[in-house]
mmCIF file of C-alpha atoms and ligand atoms in Angstrom:
data_model
loop_
_atom_site.group_PDB
_atom_site.id
_atom_site.type_symbol
_atom_site.label_atom_id
_atom_site.label_comp_id
_atom_site.label_asym_id
_atom_site.label_seq_id
_atom_site.Cartn_x
_atom_site.Cartn_y
_atom_site.Cartn_z
ATOM 1 C CA MET X 2 74.965 -76.155 -9.653
ATOM 2 C CA ILE X 3 77.209 -73.866 -8.335
ATOM 3 C CA SER X 4 77.985 -72.009 -4.819
ATOM 4 C CA VAL X 5 76.813 -68.656 -4.654
ATOM 5 C CA GLU X 6 81.233 -67.679 -4.469
ATOM 6 C CA LYS X 7 81.220 -69.607 -7.951
ATOM 7 C CA ALA X 8 78.483 -68.033 -9.774
ATOM 8 C CA THR X 9 79.459 -64.287 -8.483
ATOM 9 C CA GLN X 10 83.143 -65.232 -9.685
ATOM 10 C CA ILE X 11 81.868 -66.314 -12.987
ATOM 11 C CA VAL X 12 79.995 -63.094 -13.700
ATOM 12 C CA LEU X 13 82.796 -61.063 -12.519
ATOM 13 C CA GLU X 14 84.931 -62.604 -14.679
ATOM 14 C CA ASN X 15 82.540 -61.842 -17.905
ATOM 15 C CA THR X 16 82.462 -58.462 -17.562
ATOM 16 C CA SER X 17 81.672 -55.939 -20.617
ATOM 17 C CA ASP X 18 83.305 -53.074 -21.979
ATOM 18 C CA PHE X 19 80.363 -50.549 -23.390
ATOM 19 C CA GLY X 20 83.539 -48.012 -24.346
ATOM 20 C CA ILE X 21 83.266 -43.861 -24.390
ATOM 21 C CA GLU X 22 81.069 -41.760 -25.599
ATOM 22 C CA THR X 23 81.033 -37.433 -25.324
ATOM 23 C CA VAL X 24 78.283 -35.864 -23.167
ATOM 24 C CA PRO X 25 77.036 -32.334 -21.923
ATOM 25 C CA LEU X 26 77.517 -31.646 -18.532
ATOM 26 C CA GLY X 27 73.978 -31.987 -17.792
ATOM 27 C CA GLN X 28 74.037 -35.468 -18.685
ATOM 28 C CA ALA X 29 77.092 -36.715 -17.439
ATOM 29 C CA VAL X 30 76.002 -36.837 -13.332
ATOM 30 C CA CYS X 31 76.320 -40.519 -11.976
ATOM 31 C CA ARG X 32 78.499 -41.262 -15.298
ATOM 32 C CA VAL X 33 82.253 -42.812 -15.054
ATOM 33 C CA LEU X 34 84.488 -40.246 -16.458
ATOM 34 C CA ARG X 35 86.795 -41.304 -19.077
ATOM 35 C CA GLU X 36 89.082 -38.404 -18.996
ATOM 36 C CA ASP X 37 90.477 -36.232 -16.445
ATOM 37 C CA LEU X 38 89.580 -33.268 -15.710
ATOM 38 C CA ILE X 39 92.333 -30.299 -15.431
ATOM 39 C CA ALA X 40 92.627 -27.254 -13.600
ATOM 40 C CA ASP X 41 92.744 -24.761 -16.453
ATOM 41 C CA ARG X 42 93.467 -22.117 -14.353
ATOM 42 C CA ASP X 43 94.728 -21.886 -10.861
ATOM 43 C CA PHE X 44 92.218 -22.466 -8.060
ATOM 44 C CA PRO X 45 91.125 -19.211 -7.654
ATOM 45 C CA PRO X 46 92.584 -18.151 -10.364
ATOM 46 C CA PHE X 47 93.532 -14.682 -8.637
ATOM 47 C CA ASP X 48 93.516 -13.129 -4.936
ATOM 48 C CA ARG X 49 89.983 -13.223 -4.853
ATOM 49 C CA VAL X 50 88.434 -10.783 -1.955
ATOM 50 C CA ALA X 51 86.663 -12.964 0.574
ATOM 51 C CA MET X 52 84.769 -10.886 2.327
ATOM 52 C CA ASP X 53 82.435 -7.862 1.673
ATOM 53 C CA GLY X 54 84.109 -4.761 3.360
ATOM 54 C CA ILE X 55 87.188 -2.457 2.368
ATOM 55 C CA ALA X 56 90.610 -3.568 0.594
ATOM 56 C CA ILE X 57 93.961 -1.283 2.837
ATOM 57 C CA ARG X 58 97.425 -1.956 3.230
ATOM 58 C CA PHE X 59 98.253 -3.391 6.111
ATOM 59 C CA GLU X 60 101.096 -0.759 6.644
ATOM 60 C CA ALA X 61 99.268 2.164 7.403
ATOM 61 C CA PHE X 62 97.065 0.357 9.925
ATOM 62 C CA GLU X 63 100.217 -1.357 11.124
ATOM 63 C CA ALA X 64 101.664 1.927 11.417
ATOM 64 C CA GLY X 65 98.559 3.398 13.947
ATOM 65 C CA GLN X 66 95.995 4.510 11.066
ATOM 66 C CA ARG X 67 92.375 3.211 11.540
ATOM 67 C CA SER X 68 90.179 5.938 9.186
ATOM 68 C CA PHE X 69 90.615 5.237 5.280
ATOM 69 C CA ALA X 70 89.714 7.474 2.235
ATOM 70 C CA VAL X 71 87.855 5.772 0.200
ATOM 71 C CA GLN X 72 89.074 5.405 -3.303
ATOM 72 C CA GLY X 73 86.045 3.768 -5.173
ATOM 73 C CA ILE X 74 84.697 0.276 -5.388
ATOM 74 C CA GLN X 75 85.957 -3.097 -6.390
ATOM 75 C CA ALA X 76 82.822 -4.775 -7.445
ATOM 76 C CA ALA X 77 83.568 -8.597 -8.569
ATOM 77 C CA GLY X 78 83.764 -9.376 -11.827
ATOM 78 C CA SER X 79 85.298 -6.014 -12.545
ATOM 79 C CA GLN X 80 88.853 -5.197 -13.559
ATOM 80 C CA GLN X 81 91.833 -5.116 -10.999
ATOM 81 C CA ARG X 82 91.682 -1.410 -9.779
ATOM 82 C CA GLU X 83 94.564 0.035 -8.125
ATOM 83 C CA LEU X 84 94.745 1.682 -4.669
ATOM 84 C CA GLN X 85 96.008 5.475 -5.432
ATOM 85 C CA ASN X 86 97.998 5.694 -1.949
ATOM 86 C CA LEU X 87 98.895 3.284 0.531
ATOM 87 C CA SER X 88 96.876 5.035 3.570
ATOM 88 C CA GLY X 89 93.415 5.164 1.618
ATOM 89 C CA CYS X 90 91.163 2.141 0.670
ATOM 90 C CA LEU X 91 88.915 0.949 -1.342
ATOM 91 C CA GLU X 92 85.792 -1.116 -1.075
ATOM 92 C CA VAL X 93 85.459 -4.609 -2.042
ATOM 93 C CA MET X 94 82.893 -7.044 -2.520
ATOM 94 C CA THR X 95 82.950 -11.179 -2.202
ATOM 95 C CA GLY X 96 84.567 -12.434 -5.325
ATOM 96 C CA ALA X 97 86.252 -9.019 -6.464
ATOM 97 C CA VAL X 98 89.675 -9.425 -7.623
ATOM 98 C CA LEU X 99 92.219 -7.477 -4.925
ATOM 99 C CA PRO X 100 93.147 -4.432 -5.794
ATOM 100 C CA ARG X 101 96.847 -3.818 -6.960
ATOM 101 C CA TYR X 102 99.180 -2.660 -3.600
ATOM 102 C CA ALA X 103 96.371 -3.440 -1.216
ATOM 103 C CA ASP X 104 97.333 -6.805 0.939
ATOM 104 C CA THR X 105 94.641 -6.900 3.430
ATOM 105 C CA VAL X 106 90.891 -6.694 3.748
ATOM 106 C CA ILE X 107 88.815 -5.819 6.690
ATOM 107 C CA ARG X 108 84.979 -7.133 6.729
ATOM 108 C CA TYR X 109 82.186 -3.902 7.049
ATOM 109 C CA GLU X 110 81.346 -5.319 10.537
ATOM 110 C CA ASP X 111 84.660 -4.263 11.529
ATOM 111 C CA VAL X 112 83.996 -0.762 9.890
ATOM 112 C CA GLU X 113 82.095 2.192 9.408
ATOM 113 C CA VAL X 114 81.917 4.046 6.415
ATOM 114 C CA LYS X 115 80.909 7.475 6.905
ATOM 115 C CA GLU X 116 81.624 10.833 4.312
ATOM 116 C CA GLY X 117 84.134 9.193 2.465
ATOM 117 C CA GLN X 118 85.928 7.737 5.004
ATOM 118 C CA ALA X 119 86.079 4.361 6.243
ATOM 119 C CA ILE X 120 87.103 4.009 10.457
ATOM 120 C CA VAL X 121 87.986 0.773 11.589
ATOM 121 C CA SER X 122 86.883 -0.242 14.981
ATOM 122 C CA THR X 123 89.151 -3.096 15.634
ATOM 123 C CA ASP X 124 92.799 -3.629 16.373
ATOM 124 C CA ASP X 125 92.701 -7.309 15.686
ATOM 125 C CA VAL X 126 93.590 -7.173 11.583
ATOM 126 C CA ARG X 127 95.911 -9.397 10.536
ATOM 127 C CA ARG X 128 98.338 -9.035 7.427
ATOM 128 C CA GLY X 129 96.823 -10.567 4.246
ATOM 129 C CA GLN X 130 93.486 -11.162 5.678
ATOM 130 C CA SER X 131 90.324 -12.236 4.228
ATOM 131 C CA ILE X 132 91.524 -13.360 1.296
ATOM 132 C CA HIS X 133 91.738 -16.099 -1.351
ATOM 133 C CA ARG X 134 94.914 -16.263 -2.330
ATOM 134 C CA GLN X 135 95.324 -16.826 -6.091
ATOM 135 C CA GLY X 136 96.471 -20.881 -6.981
ATOM 136 C CA SER X 137 95.890 -22.165 -3.114
ATOM 137 C CA ASP X 138 93.453 -24.670 -3.485
ATOM 138 C CA ARG X 139 94.820 -25.868 -6.503
ATOM 139 C CA THR X 140 97.439 -24.873 -9.211
ATOM 140 C CA LYS X 141 96.693 -25.187 -12.863
ATOM 141 C CA ASP X 142 97.478 -28.436 -14.361
ATOM 142 C CA ALA X 143 96.796 -29.911 -11.142
ATOM 143 C CA VAL X 144 94.869 -33.485 -11.725
ATOM 144 C CA ILE X 145 91.449 -32.489 -10.126
ATOM 145 C CA VAL X 146 89.282 -35.576 -10.879
ATOM 146 C CA PRO X 147 90.992 -38.236 -12.140
ATOM 147 C CA ALA X 148 89.956 -40.668 -15.357
ATOM 148 C CA GLY X 149 87.691 -43.497 -13.547
ATOM 149 C CA SER X 150 85.803 -41.277 -10.652
ATOM 150 C CA ILE X 151 81.531 -41.391 -10.489
ATOM 151 C CA LEU X 152 80.566 -38.374 -11.706
ATOM 152 C CA SER X 153 78.662 -36.631 -8.910
ATOM 153 C CA SER X 154 77.326 -33.444 -8.239
ATOM 154 C CA ALA X 155 80.799 -32.568 -6.498
ATOM 155 C CA GLU X 156 82.741 -33.262 -9.545
ATOM 156 C CA ILE X 157 80.181 -31.659 -12.211
ATOM 157 C CA GLY X 158 81.266 -28.052 -10.203
ATOM 158 C CA VAL X 159 84.968 -28.874 -10.859
ATOM 159 C CA ALA X 160 84.167 -30.020 -14.463
ATOM 160 C CA ALA X 161 81.849 -26.842 -14.807
ATOM 161 C CA THR X 162 84.768 -24.869 -13.075
ATOM 162 C CA VAL X 163 87.934 -26.223 -15.540
ATOM 163 C CA GLY X 164 85.242 -25.164 -18.821
ATOM 164 C CA LYS X 165 84.148 -28.595 -19.942
ATOM 165 C CA ALA X 166 80.720 -28.160 -21.707
ATOM 166 C CA LEU X 167 81.115 -31.742 -22.864
ATOM 167 C CA LEU X 168 82.654 -34.905 -20.958
ATOM 168 C CA ARG X 169 83.853 -38.072 -22.003
ATOM 169 C CA VAL X 170 82.144 -40.979 -20.352
ATOM 170 C CA GLY X 171 81.667 -44.588 -20.019
ATOM 171 C CA ARG X 172 79.150 -45.440 -22.510
ATOM 172 C CA LEU X 173 75.973 -47.123 -20.608
ATOM 173 C CA PRO X 174 74.616 -50.641 -21.319
ATOM 174 C CA ARG X 175 71.499 -50.867 -23.509
ATOM 175 C CA VAL X 176 69.318 -53.387 -21.678
ATOM 176 C CA VAL X 177 66.308 -55.110 -22.326
ATOM 177 C CA ILE X 178 63.694 -56.229 -19.487
ATOM 178 C CA ILE X 179 62.293 -59.248 -20.631
ATOM 179 C CA SER X 180 59.190 -60.531 -18.857
ATOM 180 C CA THR X 181 58.174 -64.460 -20.095
ATOM 181 C CA GLY X 182 54.402 -65.729 -19.160
ATOM 182 C CA ASN X 183 51.262 -66.581 -20.616
ATOM 183 C CA GLU X 184 49.671 -65.818 -16.832
ATOM 184 C CA LEU X 185 50.727 -61.963 -17.021
ATOM 185 C CA VAL X 186 48.666 -59.682 -18.044
ATOM 186 C CA GLU X 187 49.845 -55.626 -18.497
ATOM 187 C CA VAL X 188 49.677 -53.212 -15.438
ATOM 188 C CA ASP X 189 45.962 -51.507 -17.054
ATOM 189 C CA GLU X 190 44.184 -54.588 -17.527
ATOM 190 C CA MET X 191 42.030 -56.741 -15.245
ATOM 191 C CA PRO X 192 43.431 -59.856 -14.815
ATOM 192 C CA LEU X 193 41.200 -62.831 -15.181
ATOM 193 C CA LEU X 194 41.140 -65.427 -12.263
ATOM 194 C CA HIS X 195 44.182 -67.355 -13.428
ATOM 195 C CA GLN X 196 46.460 -64.057 -14.677
ATOM 196 C CA ILE X 197 48.462 -61.874 -12.746
ATOM 197 C CA ARG X 198 49.619 -58.310 -13.356
ATOM 198 C CA LYS X 199 53.503 -58.140 -14.688
ATOM 199 C CA SER X 200 55.444 -56.613 -11.965
ATOM 200 C CA ASN X 201 58.741 -57.828 -12.371
ATOM 201 C CA VAL X 202 59.371 -55.720 -15.317
ATOM 202 C CA HIS X 203 58.236 -52.598 -13.449
ATOM 203 C CA THR X 204 60.587 -53.539 -10.646
ATOM 204 C CA LEU X 205 63.679 -54.620 -12.064
ATOM 205 C CA ALA X 206 63.446 -51.112 -14.897
ATOM 206 C CA ALA X 207 62.848 -48.744 -11.787
ATOM 207 C CA ALA X 208 65.425 -50.681 -9.903
ATOM 208 C CA ILE X 209 68.234 -50.246 -12.947
ATOM 209 C CA SER X 210 66.968 -46.871 -13.578
ATOM 210 C CA VAL X 211 68.060 -45.629 -10.070
ATOM 211 C CA GLU X 212 71.639 -46.537 -11.760
ATOM 212 C CA GLY X 213 71.005 -43.691 -14.349
ATOM 213 C CA LEU X 214 70.384 -46.812 -17.160
ATOM 214 C CA GLN X 215 67.323 -46.345 -19.929
ATOM 215 C CA THR X 216 65.665 -49.676 -20.408
ATOM 216 C CA GLN X 217 63.387 -50.810 -23.134
ATOM 217 C CA MET X 218 60.698 -53.868 -21.959
ATOM 218 C CA LEU X 219 59.636 -56.819 -23.741
ATOM 219 C CA HIS X 220 56.835 -59.385 -23.210
ATOM 220 C CA LEU X 221 57.156 -62.978 -24.345
ATOM 221 C CA GLN X 222 54.654 -65.414 -24.338
ATOM 222 C CA ASP X 223 55.875 -68.868 -22.880
ATOM 223 C CA ASN X 224 55.976 -69.756 -27.120
ATOM 224 C CA LYS X 225 59.365 -71.498 -28.017
ATOM 225 C CA ALA X 226 58.712 -70.219 -32.054
ATOM 226 C CA GLU X 227 58.189 -66.445 -30.496
ATOM 227 C CA ILE X 228 61.066 -66.498 -27.778
ATOM 228 C CA ARG X 229 63.266 -67.640 -29.892
ATOM 229 C CA LYS X 230 62.274 -65.015 -32.717
ATOM 230 C CA LYS X 231 62.564 -62.128 -30.404
ATOM 231 C CA LEU X 232 65.405 -63.112 -27.986
ATOM 232 C CA ALA X 233 67.319 -63.773 -31.376
ATOM 233 C CA GLN X 234 66.007 -59.502 -32.146
ATOM 234 C CA SER X 235 66.866 -59.049 -28.735
ATOM 235 C CA LEU X 236 70.318 -60.059 -28.622
ATOM 236 C CA ALA X 237 71.519 -58.439 -31.983
ATOM 237 C CA THR X 238 70.348 -55.007 -30.490
ATOM 238 C CA SER X 239 71.452 -54.455 -26.612
ATOM 239 C CA ASP X 240 74.124 -55.300 -24.545
ATOM 240 C CA VAL X 241 71.882 -57.015 -21.774
ATOM 241 C CA LEU X 242 69.203 -59.153 -21.657
ATOM 242 C CA ILE X 243 67.362 -59.820 -18.579
ATOM 243 C CA LEU X 244 64.493 -61.989 -18.217
ATOM 244 C CA SER X 245 62.539 -63.271 -15.453
ATOM 245 C CA GLY X 246 60.757 -66.153 -15.788
ATOM 246 C CA GLY X 247 60.868 -69.322 -17.804
ATOM 247 C CA VAL X 248 64.162 -71.036 -16.926
ATOM 248 C CA SER X 249 62.792 -73.457 -13.979
ATOM 249 C CA ALA X 250 61.864 -77.038 -14.267
ATOM 250 C CA GLY X 251 58.634 -76.058 -15.811
ATOM 251 C CA LYS X 252 57.460 -78.049 -19.096
ATOM 252 C CA LEU X 253 57.152 -74.265 -20.458
ATOM 253 C CA ASP X 254 59.876 -73.081 -19.310
ATOM 254 C CA PHE X 255 61.960 -72.414 -22.397
ATOM 255 C CA VAL X 256 64.230 -69.848 -22.330
ATOM 256 C CA PRO X 257 67.389 -71.531 -21.479
ATOM 257 C CA GLY X 258 66.911 -73.904 -23.897
ATOM 258 C CA VAL X 259 66.239 -70.663 -26.931
ATOM 259 C CA LEU X 260 69.377 -69.205 -25.605
ATOM 260 C CA GLU X 261 71.471 -71.748 -25.911
ATOM 261 C CA GLU X 262 70.013 -72.867 -29.751
ATOM 262 C CA LEU X 263 70.751 -68.881 -30.500
ATOM 263 C CA GLY X 264 74.839 -69.589 -29.619
ATOM 264 C CA VAL X 265 74.663 -67.665 -26.036
ATOM 265 C CA LYS X 266 77.125 -69.457 -24.242
ATOM 266 C CA LYS X 267 75.630 -70.877 -20.744
ATOM 267 C CA LEU X 268 78.361 -69.647 -18.089
ATOM 268 C CA PHE X 269 75.948 -71.222 -15.714
ATOM 269 C CA HIS X 270 72.542 -72.508 -14.700
ATOM 270 C CA LYS X 271 71.007 -72.441 -11.025
ATOM 271 C CA ILE X 272 72.418 -71.764 -8.048
ATOM 272 C CA ALA X 273 73.054 -72.984 -4.443
ATOM 273 C CA GLN X 274 70.977 -70.285 -3.059
ATOM 274 C CA ARG X 275 67.397 -69.335 -2.134
ATOM 275 C CA PRO X 276 65.863 -67.556 -3.582
ATOM 276 C CA GLY X 277 67.289 -67.535 -7.307
ATOM 277 C CA LYS X 278 68.145 -70.975 -7.873
ATOM 278 C CA PRO X 279 67.204 -70.846 -11.413
ATOM 279 C CA LEU X 280 69.428 -68.282 -12.414
ATOM 280 C CA TRP X 281 70.971 -68.808 -15.795
ATOM 281 C CA PHE X 282 74.093 -66.386 -17.155
ATOM 282 C CA GLY X 283 75.311 -66.184 -20.462
ATOM 283 C CA LYS X 284 77.241 -64.589 -22.806
ATOM 284 C CA ALA X 285 76.207 -64.447 -26.706
ATOM 285 C CA THR X 286 78.996 -64.501 -29.754
ATOM 286 C CA ASN X 287 78.826 -60.933 -29.937
ATOM 287 C CA GLY X 288 79.424 -60.159 -26.697
ATOM 288 C CA THR X 289 75.761 -59.489 -25.440
ATOM 289 C CA THR X 290 75.012 -60.731 -21.813
ATOM 290 C CA VAL X 291 71.838 -62.658 -20.262
ATOM 291 C CA PHE X 292 71.289 -62.634 -17.292
ATOM 292 C CA ALA X 293 67.647 -65.007 -16.972
ATOM 293 C CA PHE X 294 66.472 -64.667 -13.299
ATOM 294 C CA PRO X 295 63.436 -66.641 -12.015
ATOM 295 C CA GLY X 296 60.220 -65.113 -12.202
ATOM 296 C CA ASN X 297 59.150 -65.302 -8.821
ATOM 297 C CA PRO X 298 59.611 -61.280 -7.809
ATOM 298 C CA VAL X 299 61.750 -61.442 -4.955
ATOM 299 C CA SER X 300 63.989 -64.183 -6.939
ATOM 300 C CA SER X 301 64.628 -61.964 -9.363
ATOM 301 C CA PHE X 302 64.775 -58.934 -7.342
ATOM 302 C CA LEU X 303 67.686 -60.749 -5.419
ATOM 303 C CA CYS X 304 69.452 -62.011 -8.114
ATOM 304 C CA LEU X 305 69.460 -58.527 -10.002
ATOM 305 C CA HIS X 306 71.113 -56.887 -6.530
ATOM 306 C CA ARG X 307 73.088 -59.663 -5.809
ATOM 307 C CA TYR X 308 74.536 -60.727 -9.606
ATOM 308 C CA PHE X 309 73.559 -57.951 -12.138
ATOM 309 C CA PHE X 310 74.898 -54.388 -10.361
ATOM 310 C CA PRO X 311 77.804 -55.561 -9.410
ATOM 311 C CA TRP X 312 78.826 -56.970 -12.910
ATOM 312 C CA LEU X 313 77.641 -53.423 -13.770
ATOM 313 C CA ARG X 314 79.739 -51.830 -12.051
ATOM 314 C CA GLN X 315 82.922 -53.562 -12.870
ATOM 315 C CA SER X 316 81.727 -53.303 -16.674
ATOM 316 C CA ARG X 317 81.314 -49.777 -16.160
ATOM 317 C CA GLY X 318 85.365 -49.759 -14.820
ATOM 318 C CA LEU X 319 84.726 -49.142 -10.703
ATOM 319 C CA PRO X 320 85.837 -50.910 -8.184
ATOM 320 C CA PRO X 321 84.712 -54.427 -7.104
ATOM 321 C CA PHE X 322 81.527 -54.004 -4.832
ATOM 322 C CA GLU X 323 82.679 -54.509 -1.616
ATOM 323 C CA PRO X 324 79.414 -55.277 0.753
ATOM 324 C CA ALA X 325 78.798 -53.530 4.197
ATOM 325 C CA PHE X 326 77.959 -55.906 6.897
ATOM 326 C CA ALA X 327 74.776 -55.559 9.459
ATOM 327 C CA LYS X 328 74.331 -57.601 12.665
ATOM 328 C CA LEU X 329 71.599 -59.741 13.233
ATOM 329 C CA ALA X 330 68.783 -58.103 15.771
ATOM 330 C CA GLU X 331 67.202 -61.597 15.842
ATOM 331 C CA PRO X 332 68.006 -65.114 15.902
ATOM 332 C CA PHE X 333 67.219 -67.082 12.373
ATOM 333 C CA SER X 334 67.554 -70.668 11.349
ATOM 334 C CA PHE X 335 67.383 -71.557 7.839
ATOM 335 C CA ILE X 336 68.345 -75.882 7.844
ATOM 336 C CA PRO X 337 69.171 -76.431 3.814
ATOM 337 C CA ASN X 338 72.278 -76.117 2.842
ATOM 338 C CA LEU X 339 72.006 -73.733 0.895
ATOM 339 C CA THR X 340 72.679 -69.836 0.780
ATOM 340 C CA TYR X 341 70.114 -67.837 2.002
ATOM 341 C CA PHE X 342 69.162 -64.454 1.160
ATOM 342 C CA LEU X 343 67.047 -63.586 4.649
ATOM 343 C CA LEU X 344 65.420 -59.817 3.572
ATOM 344 C CA VAL X 345 65.869 -57.381 6.666
ATOM 345 C CA LYS X 346 64.697 -53.968 7.752
ATOM 346 C CA LEU X 347 67.924 -52.128 8.388
ATOM 347 C CA ARG X 348 68.627 -49.990 11.493
ATOM 348 C CA SER X 349 71.509 -47.761 12.614
ATOM 349 C CA GLY X 350 72.477 -48.012 16.298
ATOM 350 C CA ASN X 351 73.379 -44.888 18.122
ATOM 351 C CA ASP X 352 77.111 -46.867 18.388
ATOM 352 C CA GLY X 353 77.699 -46.774 14.259
ATOM 353 C CA GLN X 354 76.164 -50.685 14.477
ATOM 354 C CA ILE X 355 73.880 -51.107 11.469
ATOM 355 C CA TRP X 356 71.596 -53.992 12.794
ATOM 356 C CA ALA X 357 69.056 -56.652 10.691
ATOM 357 C CA GLU X 358 65.972 -57.379 11.425
ATOM 358 C CA PRO X 359 64.916 -60.436 9.937
ATOM 359 C CA LYS X 360 61.461 -59.910 7.912
ATOM 360 C CA LYS X 361 60.658 -63.701 6.250
ATOM 361 C CA GLY X 362 57.720 -62.922 5.048
ATOM 362 C CA GLY X 363 56.048 -65.528 2.585
ATOM 363 C CA GLY X 364 59.140 -66.308 0.479
ATOM 364 C CA SER X 365 60.468 -65.785 -3.079
ATOM 365 C CA GLY X 366 56.163 -65.012 -4.446
ATOM 366 C CA ASP X 367 55.767 -62.318 -1.794
ATOM 367 C CA LEU X 368 56.836 -59.137 -3.171
ATOM 368 C CA ALA X 369 54.872 -57.339 -1.100
ATOM 369 C CA ASN X 370 57.162 -58.059 1.668
ATOM 370 C CA LEU X 371 60.211 -56.379 -0.619
ATOM 371 C CA VAL X 372 58.062 -52.827 0.834
ATOM 372 C CA ASN X 373 59.068 -53.805 4.635
ATOM 373 C CA SER X 374 62.770 -54.391 4.207
ATOM 374 C CA ASP X 375 65.614 -52.635 2.816
ATOM 375 C CA ALA X 376 68.224 -55.288 2.156
ATOM 376 C CA PHE X 377 69.358 -58.954 1.410
ATOM 377 C CA ALA X 378 71.779 -60.359 4.718
ATOM 378 C CA GLU X 379 73.547 -63.191 2.579
ATOM 379 C CA LEU X 380 73.742 -65.899 5.311
ATOM 380 C CA PRO X 381 76.105 -68.656 4.240
ATOM 381 C CA ALA X 382 75.325 -72.067 3.610
ATOM 382 C CA GLY X 383 76.615 -74.860 5.678
ATOM 383 C CA GLN X 384 75.577 -73.202 8.585
ATOM 384 C CA GLN X 385 71.942 -73.487 10.290
ATOM 385 C CA HIS X 386 71.690 -71.470 13.437
ATOM 386 C CA PHE X 387 72.461 -67.720 12.622
ATOM 387 C CA ALA X 388 72.858 -66.118 15.940
ATOM 388 C CA LYS X 389 71.349 -62.609 17.315
ATOM 389 C CA GLY X 390 74.229 -60.380 17.182
ATOM 390 C CA GLU X 391 76.246 -62.675 13.943
ATOM 391 C CA ALA X 392 77.240 -60.042 11.367
ATOM 392 C CA PHE X 393 77.142 -60.766 7.351
ATOM 393 C CA PRO X 394 76.918 -58.979 4.394
ATOM 394 C CA PHE X 395 74.332 -57.197 3.092
ATOM 395 C CA PHE X 396 72.827 -56.006 -0.392
ATOM 396 C CA ARG X 397 70.815 -53.249 0.153
ATOM 397 C CA TYR X 398 68.138 -52.199 -2.830
ATOM 398 C CA ARG X 399 67.139 -48.876 -0.652
HETATM 399 P P1 AMP C 430 58.663 -68.832 -13.600
HETATM 400 O O1 AMP C 430 59.845 -68.603 -13.163
HETATM 401 O O2 AMP C 430 58.753 -68.424 -14.980
HETATM 402 O O3 AMP C 430 58.365 -70.425 -13.306
HETATM 403 O O4 AMP C 430 57.703 -67.762 -12.661
HETATM 404 C C1 AMP C 430 57.630 -68.276 -10.969
HETATM 405 C C2 AMP C 430 56.680 -67.171 -10.778
HETATM 406 O O5 AMP C 430 56.795 -66.285 -10.934
HETATM 407 C C3 AMP C 430 55.158 -67.641 -11.028
HETATM 408 O O6 AMP C 430 54.638 -67.580 -10.006
HETATM 409 C C4 AMP C 430 54.999 -66.584 -12.534
HETATM 410 O O7 AMP C 430 53.649 -66.114 -12.500
HETATM 411 C C5 AMP C 430 55.857 -65.230 -11.754
HETATM 412 N N1 AMP C 430 56.182 -64.161 -12.475
HETATM 413 C C6 AMP C 430 56.864 -64.466 -13.840
HETATM 414 N N2 AMP C 430 56.981 -63.737 -14.290
HETATM 415 C C7 AMP C 430 56.257 -62.427 -13.426
HETATM 416 C C8 AMP C 430 56.421 -61.062 -13.618
HETATM 417 N N3 AMP C 430 56.860 -60.393 -14.727
HETATM 418 N N4 AMP C 430 55.436 -60.558 -12.824
HETATM 419 C C9 AMP C 430 54.881 -61.021 -11.381
HETATM 420 N N5 AMP C 430 55.311 -62.281 -11.293
HETATM 421 C C10 AMP C 430 55.912 -63.316 -12.719
HETATM 422 MG MG1 MG C 431 56.414 -68.669 -16.500
#
């Protein structure tokens, strides 16, 4: 049995590289960018009118002129026009190119246009106002989004602006989520007294889908030959196997033995933690990574958030996950010398402090308690009493 810290270290030393692929812009959100997004033009690409109104030459205004003959309209999407004489004006729309020879825009709110004249009703006009200058935000060839960034909606807008209909991004792993156990039936089946519906695969798949990954599901009966055959297939066709159940000390817990028979190198088995102690972690010779979680629903859920997601994050080339801290809202005791992952409900005080309210629940089989909580607070081994106000890292799942 190893410590949580050691297990974390081993997991993060065994990240994978899933390679690069090209995807359409519409599928790129949440992916990790694998090229720089470079300004193909200045931002903005021309002196852009920033208000609906009139464009004038400031000299005329400065000399006291307040009435300007309207020479036409410069609309957004039209080629640049020009002021025919320096004492006239063009009506201009937001997003239009600033007309040639004009250098100042006065918004309609400060102008009355009638009978071909625009009469300015304010003396508060500054040279160059209401113009978004060419290149004032970014200049051509500037790197706007560097490779390695996560593509949120903000970066998607930049990609669109610089003409990237296709983007090079990190490929996502093919993940198979595997349940094990003779007691499990499908969601749409009516369980007999000694059976339960399988929930873990759905919980795990739902959590993973939030990260944008597609997953496949598979079920294995507690039958060694079946487990061997199906695991061999999954190992050959997936980047990651996430198993739940069959890794503890029971007579029918065949998973660790079969994995090793199939040549998956065990990197560790069992962590000094509760829940989730029997976690088995290994890597096959072809690079497929195996996270075999215990079957109790809270255990597999904790293991996914505590070990798999940080591993996934670093495998995708993102910086290490740094948990935030919350203060315990109530004192808590846990006597065994194990790291305890306490389910907590988080709330933020108006002092900016995050508070974690313990929701102990019925233990690792109590999946209903996940509904009452938001996160697992990590309480270190070797300490038995945890005071109100003491701060601990937490792993939130919503
Ligand atoms: P195991 O780790 O296989 O010994 O399973 C521990 C407990 O988790 C048992 O009570 C199982 O019935 C339960 N369990 C295992 N897999 C699942 C699953 N996919 N959904 C819900 N409960 C499960
Ligand atoms: Mg089982």
